Amino acid sequence: MTEHEYDVVIVGAGGAGMRAALESSQRAKTAVLTKLYPTRSHTGAAQGGMAAALANVEEDNVEWHVFDTIKGGDYLVDQDAAQILCEEAVQAVLDLEKMGLPFNRTTAGKIDQRRFGGHTRDHGKAAVRRACYAADRTGHMILQTLYQQCIKQDVEFFNEFYVLDLILNDDPQSAEGKDVAVAGVIAYELSTGQIHTFRAKSVIFATGGAGKVFKTTSNAHTLTGDGMALALRRGIPLEDMEFFQFHPTGLAGLGILLSEAARGEGGILRNSEGERFMERYAPTIKDLAPRDVVARAMANEVREGRGCGPNKDYVLLDLTHLEPAHIDEKLPDITEFARTYLGVEPYTEPVPVFPTAHYAMGGVPTTNNAEVLRNNHDTIKGLYAAGEVACVSVHGSNRLGTNSLLDINVFGRRAGIAAAEYALTTEGYDLPADASALVSDQVEKLRATVGGGGTERVADIRRELQATMDRNVQVFRTSESLAEAHTLVGELQARFKNIAIHDRGARFNTDLLEAVELGFLLDLAEVVILGAEHRKESRGGHYREDFPTRDDKNFMKHTMAYKTKDGIRLDTKPVVVTKYQPMERKY
Amino acid sequence: MSTADATTPVVEPLRPIRSGRSRNHAEQWSWLFMRGSGVLLLVLIFTHLFINLFSGDGVNQIDFAFVAGKWASPVWKIWDFVMLVLAMIHGGNGMRLLINDYARETWMRKTLKTLLTACVATIVVLGSLVIFTFDPCPLDASGDLLPGVPTFCEDVR
Amino acid sequence: MWMWVVHRTTGVAIFFFLVVHVLDTALVRVSPEAYNDVIGTYKTPIYGIVEAGLVAAIALHAFNGIRIILVDTWPWALKHQRALVWVVWGLFALLMIGFLPRHLSHVFGGA
Amino acid sequence: MTATAEAPTKAGEVPSFDVTLRIQRMDPDGTPDHPAGEEYWEEFTLTMHGTDRVLDALHKIKWDVDGSLAFRRSCAHGVCGSDAMRINAKNRLACKTLLKDLNPKRPITIEPIKGLPVEKDLIVDMEPFFASYREIMPFLMTSGPTPERERLQSPEERARFDDTTKCIMCAACTTSCPVFWTDGQYFGPQAIVGAHRFIFDSRDEGEWDRLEILNDKAGVWKCRTAFNCTEACPRGIEVTKAISEVKKALNTGAV
Ligand SMILES: Cc1cc2nc3c(=O)[nH]c(=O)nc-3n(C[C@H](O)[C@H](O)[C@H](O)COP(=O)(O)OP(=O)(O)OC[C@H]3O[C@@H](n4cnc5c(N)ncnc54)[C@H](O)[C@@H]3O)c2cc1C
Ligand code: HEM
Ligand code: SF4
Ligand code: F3S
Ligand code: FES
């Protein structure tokens, strides 16, 4: 075991983690712990763009952006947070440009912007060009640029360190008003199998999403919701976990994402009859409606028998009317995905697509300064969260495309500043002598299963979990489907206790870590299902066939899920409404 | 907290060059030389080979007299000299690159490079001496022409 | 990659040949007889073949050297470097077709 | 191993076939049959489908046959750069290589990328690779006051270095370069690609610092235009071209 001591420890080196590191490392002694090399983080997979009302190509303003964000999130958005997000957006984009990010340019040399789903001019009148982009690899360029700046600043990285526990000085579920603070984190070093303790005055969680609870997903294999699950296990609530975004255009059967930019650049969705069906669902902005609307429309077309292909289980994304040169310039990567993985030539053939699990709107609840909340009022001193792991909540029940790259930059920066400044004011808390006990215990137990009596395989349980989630908790949900999922996940959790792994080794034991990650996924799946069962309405990404309308009277509030000794306890938290009263959501 | 509005401190510019390695552009010159000499060598060697092996009677014509005949002309003397020097430096430099690539231990590198330099130097010196002190009509101890000298030697006498 | 291996090997081969070649030519300073003796062995069939190999090596090295120079300096050549590899082999084949029969007839016929 | 097309497939069903993977393994902790650090080959025969990639086959082994097989992966669609490996003697991304494109009739050989120390099975130590990248100062360098809005750049200026911005640092290029194999000293093509991205960025003013570094013994002049890098790059970056543009800049003194 090795012990370390830092002012600020950042867990995760995606966009949010590195943006925070840039701020924090200038102010305080900072370490970044990441289970992947920073440049492997899934921020790099983001394609379409980053929203900001720069008004470089047409009239636009922050207020319209705020409105779109709130409406897009079906009014479950905390409006003060949305205001911050959109106001700081302009500076966030300009900051990245100054760090060297190679945005696409207008002929005048300014940052170019394009259309994206749900982003409109003047409160919904027409689609607006708000997404700043670098071809269809905006996230890649953000990740690279932030990493480069981290190199410039000599940020200290601990690569391939898996954070497996969070240490607080007290129980976060203790009475309101009491001081609960962070003491540090425990990490497992992949290359040696060693356990490291990090004492820290501040800890920032930036561990990204949890898409792997689903089978069909645009998320990486490594997006197993570690940060959320760790927080949950230590008694910190999770907010709005039932809201998961299903992105309309995943490559059929594979889930690999084709950015909304494809539609932003003019791509059209068609059913088996060749009909542009979005005209029926969203007459004004058609294919550029928000993702929940489009995903549901697609799933509905397939259900009503207008799906394409031998099994009639997907629809088509048609780019054939676009100039090949235009496609090459604006959408080079995603068209290559279609070629590589489906053997489809997008210049001449429409591409088979179907909704894919994409983004967790929910997560660890935070204030607008990224401080983690342990109930509706109190923060945990020194603990911060930013990025997809967090729920501020700027996305409400449905995130608008390009608002997440914005989120990680705005709130990543805020988290970095706040964490460092707090760290400079405190001595921090000492780790207890047995701080790493839980982790070493967990690791040793798993090692001991090699060749032992365990009969269950990690992969089998994971496959069943993902299949259940896809079948029952996807675009359409009912009380029956959720109940089925609930029972199944319960069974899987029981079976998980009886697993056996193969690899006893100390070095690069990825077998062991996959088992740990499955544990996280199982915990999170339960929270997602419970939240969805409880929310008897349809809103944004959560659609209950048995309750197909939005119910502001009973459910205009955030879900808060707490893990207690007796299982998950659900509670609610009010939504912050400042200017925009809920209205019917039409596009 | 209003911390998020705090301005970002300016980052000190880094030392201009971090890499502590030597840089006297030697490798650039070597690279340019390889290309320059390559082109020249192409002309020199192909002509050389053409004359020696292809034209006339091919390889069979080569003997002392043939060499003497060629070197009677200063053009061929210079030609062969330039070719010799360029080829040896080009080849020698090429061998140096190989040594750099394959010999990992410093002592090995050093030894090989010393050997190489010695070898190239000897060959260049020896070759130049031969070309420029060449006597087409050497005499034996008794003052007679050695056998095998070109026929024109008779006239010279 | 394979052209790089070829270039390297031929370069080294030529280098060592050149060393030997200068040494034997140096014999012209010793005596015509000594020189002619050594050169005489070049005219045996075995040496004839070695000599052909040498010409082949030089030709390949030289043509490929030119290809490398072109690729380094001329964007068109860079783009079509694969085609140029075939051009190198083509030129090489042509040269050898021109040279070999004649050389071998000198070697095997004449001596 | 012969591929056996299975009994007539239903319409729309992806045909399946048998394929053998021959994987180079090494366990730093040792196994009952192999001492620590020994490199050995192991074969696995699997039934796979037409749309499956090499990564799917590796997962199938890891998940269903032998959990100790170690390799890196994350995004599974060729954007994170985790899973470069030597597949049938060529560097590729496992997640971007379809089995059916590899002639599944013959065993598919899979080795770790060459030239970096192997840590376990297909995992190599990437630190030397990233160290080279760090050394070329891969960040925008500017002088003078920071403008309030964005620095202007025309689409043409932007296009100049577009190709090299695509790099995902998978190391497929560097570890396919024969010069890098012979000599760990060489910065390797990726570092040059990384430098190229800034050298030709009209906003950057550090180009001569970087060019000086690349003018070094370990720099661009080590490149023997072997083109392996260009052929290996999964992002289709014209790596040799980028290197040649850097050489040209050094030779002409103009960027
Ligand atoms: C295919 C795709 C396309 C997208 N396109 C867009 C778009 O166009 N516009 C937009 O705005 N948004 C887009 N998004 C969403 C957006 O990219 C993500 O939400 C965002 O990048 C998340 O960033 P992050 O920093 O929170 O997490 P990530 O980038 O996922 O980083 C997570 C980090 O946490 C680390 N980590 C995780 N667990 C642990 C642990 N236990 N210990 C240590 N480290 C850990 C990982 O190593 C990693 O470094 C897209 C998402 C996907 C999947
Ligand atoms: C005939 C005309 C010749 C041409 C056009 C030529 C061209 C070249 C070029 C351009 C290179 C540099 C390759 C690179 O940097 O990648 C080179 C390398 C080399 N040349 Fe030549 N050359 C010729 C003759 C010779 C001769 C006569 C010798 C031997 C004495 C020789 C030995 C070498 C060696 C050893 C190398 C180094 C190879 C390497 O590092 O891979 N060359 N040649
Ligand atoms: S240049 Fe290509 S091969 Fe090399 S690291 Fe970058 S993406 Fe990989
Ligand atoms: S493979 Fe190596 S030699 Fe040059 S062209 Fe590529 S870096
Ligand atoms: S897994 Fe990300 S590139 Fe292959």
Tab-separated table of N, CA and C in Angstrom, chain B residues 10 13-32 34-35 94 96-98 100-104 109 113, chain D residues 132 134-135 137 139 141 178-187 208-209 212-213 215-218 220-225 247 250-252:
chain	number	residue	atom	x	y	z
B	10	VAL	N	-2.447	33.695	-14.956
B	10	VAL	CA	-1.687	33.476	-16.185
B	10	VAL	C	-0.638	32.399	-15.958
B	13	PRO	N	5.115	31.103	-19.176
B	13	PRO	CA	5.532	30.402	-20.383
B	13	PRO	C	6.646	29.416	-20.055
B	14	LEU	N	6.658	28.338	-20.765
B	14	LEU	CA	7.645	27.305	-20.481
B	14	LEU	C	9.007	27.687	-21.022
B	15	ARG	N	10.027	27.021	-20.496
B	15	ARG	CA	11.334	27.159	-21.127
B	15	ARG	C	11.152	26.835	-22.608
B	16	PRO	N	11.805	27.572	-23.484
B	16	PRO	CA	11.546	27.354	-24.906
B	16	PRO	C	11.800	25.914	-25.358
B	17	ILE	N	12.843	25.287	-24.878
B	17	ILE	CA	13.092	23.929	-25.320
B	17	ILE	C	13.303	23.017	-24.125
B	18	ARG	N	12.522	21.957	-24.093
B	18	ARG	CA	12.612	21.049	-22.964
B	18	ARG	C	13.618	19.942	-23.209
B	19	SER	N	13.668	19.495	-24.439
B	19	SER	CA	14.486	18.335	-24.729
B	19	SER	C	15.927	18.692	-24.475
B	20	GLY	N	16.600	17.907	-23.665
B	20	GLY	CA	17.964	18.251	-23.337
B	20	GLY	C	18.967	17.727	-24.350
B	21	ARG	N	18.497	17.365	-25.521
B	21	ARG	CA	19.421	16.708	-26.447
B	21	ARG	C	20.236	17.723	-27.252
B	22	SER	N	21.306	17.240	-27.844
B	22	SER	CA	22.155	18.117	-28.646
B	22	SER	C	21.441	18.445	-29.946
B	23	ARG	N	21.732	19.634	-30.464
B	23	ARG	CA	21.142	19.897	-31.765
B	23	ARG	C	22.043	20.844	-32.546
B	24	ASN	N	22.893	20.253	-33.342
B	24	ASN	CA	23.758	21.089	-34.159
B	24	ASN	C	23.484	20.871	-35.640
B	25	HIS	N	22.298	20.357	-35.912
B	25	HIS	CA	21.856	20.205	-37.299
B	25	HIS	C	22.679	19.193	-38.066
B	26	ALA	N	23.494	18.401	-37.371
B	26	ALA	CA	24.328	17.424	-38.068
B	26	ALA	C	23.469	16.465	-38.878
B	27	GLU	N	22.372	16.032	-38.264
B	27	GLU	CA	21.552	15.044	-38.966
B	27	GLU	C	20.906	15.626	-40.212
B	28	GLN	N	20.601	16.923	-40.145
B	28	GLN	CA	20.023	17.546	-41.322
B	28	GLN	C	21.034	17.563	-42.454
B	29	TRP	N	22.282	17.930	-42.128
B	29	TRP	CA	23.305	17.961	-43.176
B	29	TRP	C	23.531	16.561	-43.728
B	30	SER	N	23.562	15.614	-42.837
B	30	SER	CA	23.764	14.247	-43.283
B	30	SER	C	22.660	13.846	-44.257
B	31	TRP	N	21.468	14.221	-43.904
B	31	TRP	CA	20.309	13.859	-44.733
B	31	TRP	C	20.419	14.509	-46.113
B	32	LEU	N	20.731	15.809	-46.095
B	32	LEU	CA	20.856	16.519	-47.360
B	32	LEU	C	21.999	15.937	-48.191
B	34	MET	N	23.189	12.914	-48.152
B	34	MET	CA	22.837	11.615	-48.710
B	34	MET	C	22.091	11.783	-50.029
B	35	ARG	N	21.218	12.767	-50.073
B	35	ARG	CA	20.439	12.975	-51.280
B	35	ARG	C	21.278	13.597	-52.392
B	94	GLY	N	26.149	6.266	-44.492
B	94	GLY	CA	25.057	5.288	-44.427
B	94	GLY	C	25.337	4.236	-43.371
B	96	ARG	N	27.175	4.614	-40.810
B	96	ARG	CA	27.079	5.258	-39.503
B	96	ARG	C	25.622	5.236	-39.013
B	97	LEU	N	24.702	5.522	-39.957
B	97	LEU	CA	23.287	5.496	-39.585
B	97	LEU	C	22.892	4.107	-39.097
B	98	LEU	N	23.403	3.109	-39.795
B	98	LEU	CA	23.084	1.738	-39.398
B	98	LEU	C	23.614	1.433	-38.009
B	100	ASN	N	24.198	3.557	-35.668
B	100	ASN	CA	23.342	4.262	-34.712
B	100	ASN	C	22.068	3.477	-34.428
B	101	ASP	N	21.544	2.868	-35.485
B	101	ASP	CA	20.287	2.149	-35.321
B	101	ASP	C	20.440	0.851	-34.547
B	102	TYR	N	21.490	0.109	-34.861
B	102	TYR	CA	21.525	-1.256	-34.337
B	102	TYR	C	22.422	-1.444	-33.123
B	103	ALA	N	23.505	-0.663	-33.031
B	103	ALA	CA	24.399	-0.872	-31.890
B	103	ALA	C	23.853	-0.087	-30.712
B	104	ARG	N	23.359	-0.805	-29.708
B	104	ARG	CA	22.686	-0.102	-28.620
B	104	ARG	C	23.643	0.336	-27.517
B	109	ARG	N	28.949	1.023	-30.084
B	109	ARG	CA	28.788	2.104	-31.027
B	109	ARG	C	30.131	2.766	-31.298
B	113	LYS	N	32.140	2.699	-34.794
B	113	LYS	CA	32.320	3.958	-35.507
B	113	LYS	C	33.802	4.243	-35.734
D	132	SER	N	7.568	10.872	-25.684
D	132	SER	CA	7.990	11.523	-26.925
D	132	SER	C	7.007	12.616	-27.310
D	134	ARG	N	5.090	14.337	-25.317
D	134	ARG	CA	5.243	15.494	-24.431
D	134	ARG	C	6.451	16.336	-24.836
D	135	GLU	N	7.458	15.659	-25.366
D	135	GLU	CA	8.699	16.367	-25.642
D	135	GLU	C	8.591	17.370	-26.787
D	137	MET	N	6.365	19.533	-27.228
D	137	MET	CA	5.588	20.698	-26.781
D	137	MET	C	4.268	20.822	-27.541
D	139	PHE	N	1.317	22.015	-27.562
D	139	PHE	CA	0.263	22.932	-27.107
D	139	PHE	C	0.489	24.251	-27.806
D	141	MET	N	1.308	27.821	-28.689
D	141	MET	CA	2.175	28.835	-28.085
D	141	MET	C	1.947	30.144	-28.814
D	178	PRO	N	9.960	0.695	-38.731
D	178	PRO	CA	11.149	-0.136	-38.544
D	178	PRO	C	12.297	0.615	-37.890
D	179	VAL	N	12.343	1.918	-38.067
D	179	VAL	CA	13.417	2.673	-37.422
D	179	VAL	C	13.170	2.736	-35.914
D	180	PHE	N	11.903	2.844	-35.543
D	180	PHE	CA	11.580	2.854	-34.115
D	180	PHE	C	11.937	1.506	-33.474
D	181	TRP	N	11.720	0.417	-34.220
D	181	TRP	CA	12.068	-0.894	-33.669
D	181	TRP	C	13.558	-0.993	-33.397
D	182	THR	N	14.366	-0.497	-34.369
D	182	THR	CA	15.795	-0.679	-34.202
D	182	THR	C	16.297	0.178	-33.064
D	183	ASP	N	15.629	1.302	-32.833
D	183	ASP	CA	16.248	2.315	-32.025
D	183	ASP	C	15.205	3.063	-31.229
D	184	GLY	N	15.085	2.745	-29.974
D	184	GLY	CA	14.102	3.394	-29.129
D	184	GLY	C	14.290	4.905	-29.058
D	185	GLN	N	15.414	5.402	-29.576
D	185	GLN	CA	15.711	6.826	-29.506
D	185	GLN	C	14.785	7.686	-30.351
D	186	TYR	N	14.359	7.143	-31.468
D	186	TYR	CA	13.559	7.910	-32.438
D	186	TYR	C	12.267	8.401	-31.781
D	187	PHE	N	11.955	9.684	-31.990
D	187	PHE	CA	10.690	10.209	-31.483
D	187	PHE	C	9.502	9.406	-32.013
D	208	TRP	N	9.173	27.206	-34.414
D	208	TRP	CA	10.619	26.977	-34.514
D	208	TRP	C	11.184	26.244	-33.310
D	209	ASP	N	10.563	26.425	-32.167
D	209	ASP	CA	10.979	25.611	-31.025
D	209	ASP	C	10.778	24.140	-31.347
D	212	GLU	N	13.103	22.880	-34.064
D	212	GLU	CA	14.440	22.643	-33.524
D	212	GLU	C	14.516	21.284	-32.836
D	213	ILE	N	13.479	20.976	-32.082
D	213	ILE	CA	13.487	19.691	-31.388
D	213	ILE	C	13.502	18.550	-32.407
D	215	ASN	N	14.696	18.645	-35.293
D	215	ASN	CA	15.922	18.675	-36.086
D	215	ASN	C	17.014	17.853	-35.406
D	216	ASP	N	16.666	17.379	-34.240
D	216	ASP	CA	17.587	16.671	-33.386
D	216	ASP	C	17.928	15.291	-33.931
D	217	LYS	N	18.924	14.693	-33.296
D	217	LYS	CA	19.345	13.335	-33.666
D	217	LYS	C	18.196	12.345	-33.673
D	218	ALA	N	17.285	12.510	-32.717
D	218	ALA	CA	16.183	11.560	-32.600
D	218	ALA	C	14.977	12.001	-33.421
D	220	VAL	N	13.187	14.094	-37.085
D	220	VAL	CA	12.647	13.687	-38.391
D	220	VAL	C	13.659	13.017	-39.301
D	221	TRP	N	14.947	13.369	-39.124
D	221	TRP	CA	15.922	12.821	-40.084
D	221	TRP	C	16.094	11.326	-39.912
D	222	LYS	N	15.586	10.808	-38.812
D	222	LYS	CA	15.645	9.359	-38.624
D	222	LYS	C	14.660	8.643	-39.538
D	223	CYS	N	13.674	9.361	-39.999
D	223	CYS	CA	12.660	8.715	-40.842
D	223	CYS	C	13.266	8.315	-42.169
D	224	ARG	N	13.090	7.040	-42.536
D	224	ARG	CA	13.627	6.523	-43.792
D	224	ARG	C	12.520	6.308	-44.811
D	225	THR	N	11.432	7.073	-44.673
D	225	THR	CA	10.285	6.956	-45.573
D	225	THR	C	9.858	5.516	-45.846
D	247	LYS	N	10.120	18.071	-42.713
D	247	LYS	CA	11.485	18.102	-43.274
D	247	LYS	C	11.640	19.290	-44.207
D	250	LEU	N	12.080	22.471	-42.401
D	250	LEU	CA	13.436	22.608	-41.866
D	250	LEU	C	14.419	22.957	-42.962
D	251	ASN	N	14.241	22.367	-44.132
D	251	ASN	CA	15.192	22.601	-45.207
D	251	ASN	C	15.043	23.967	-45.855
D	252	THR	N	13.805	24.444	-45.920
D	252	THR	CA	13.599	25.722	-46.601
D	252	THR	C	13.552	26.875	-45.613
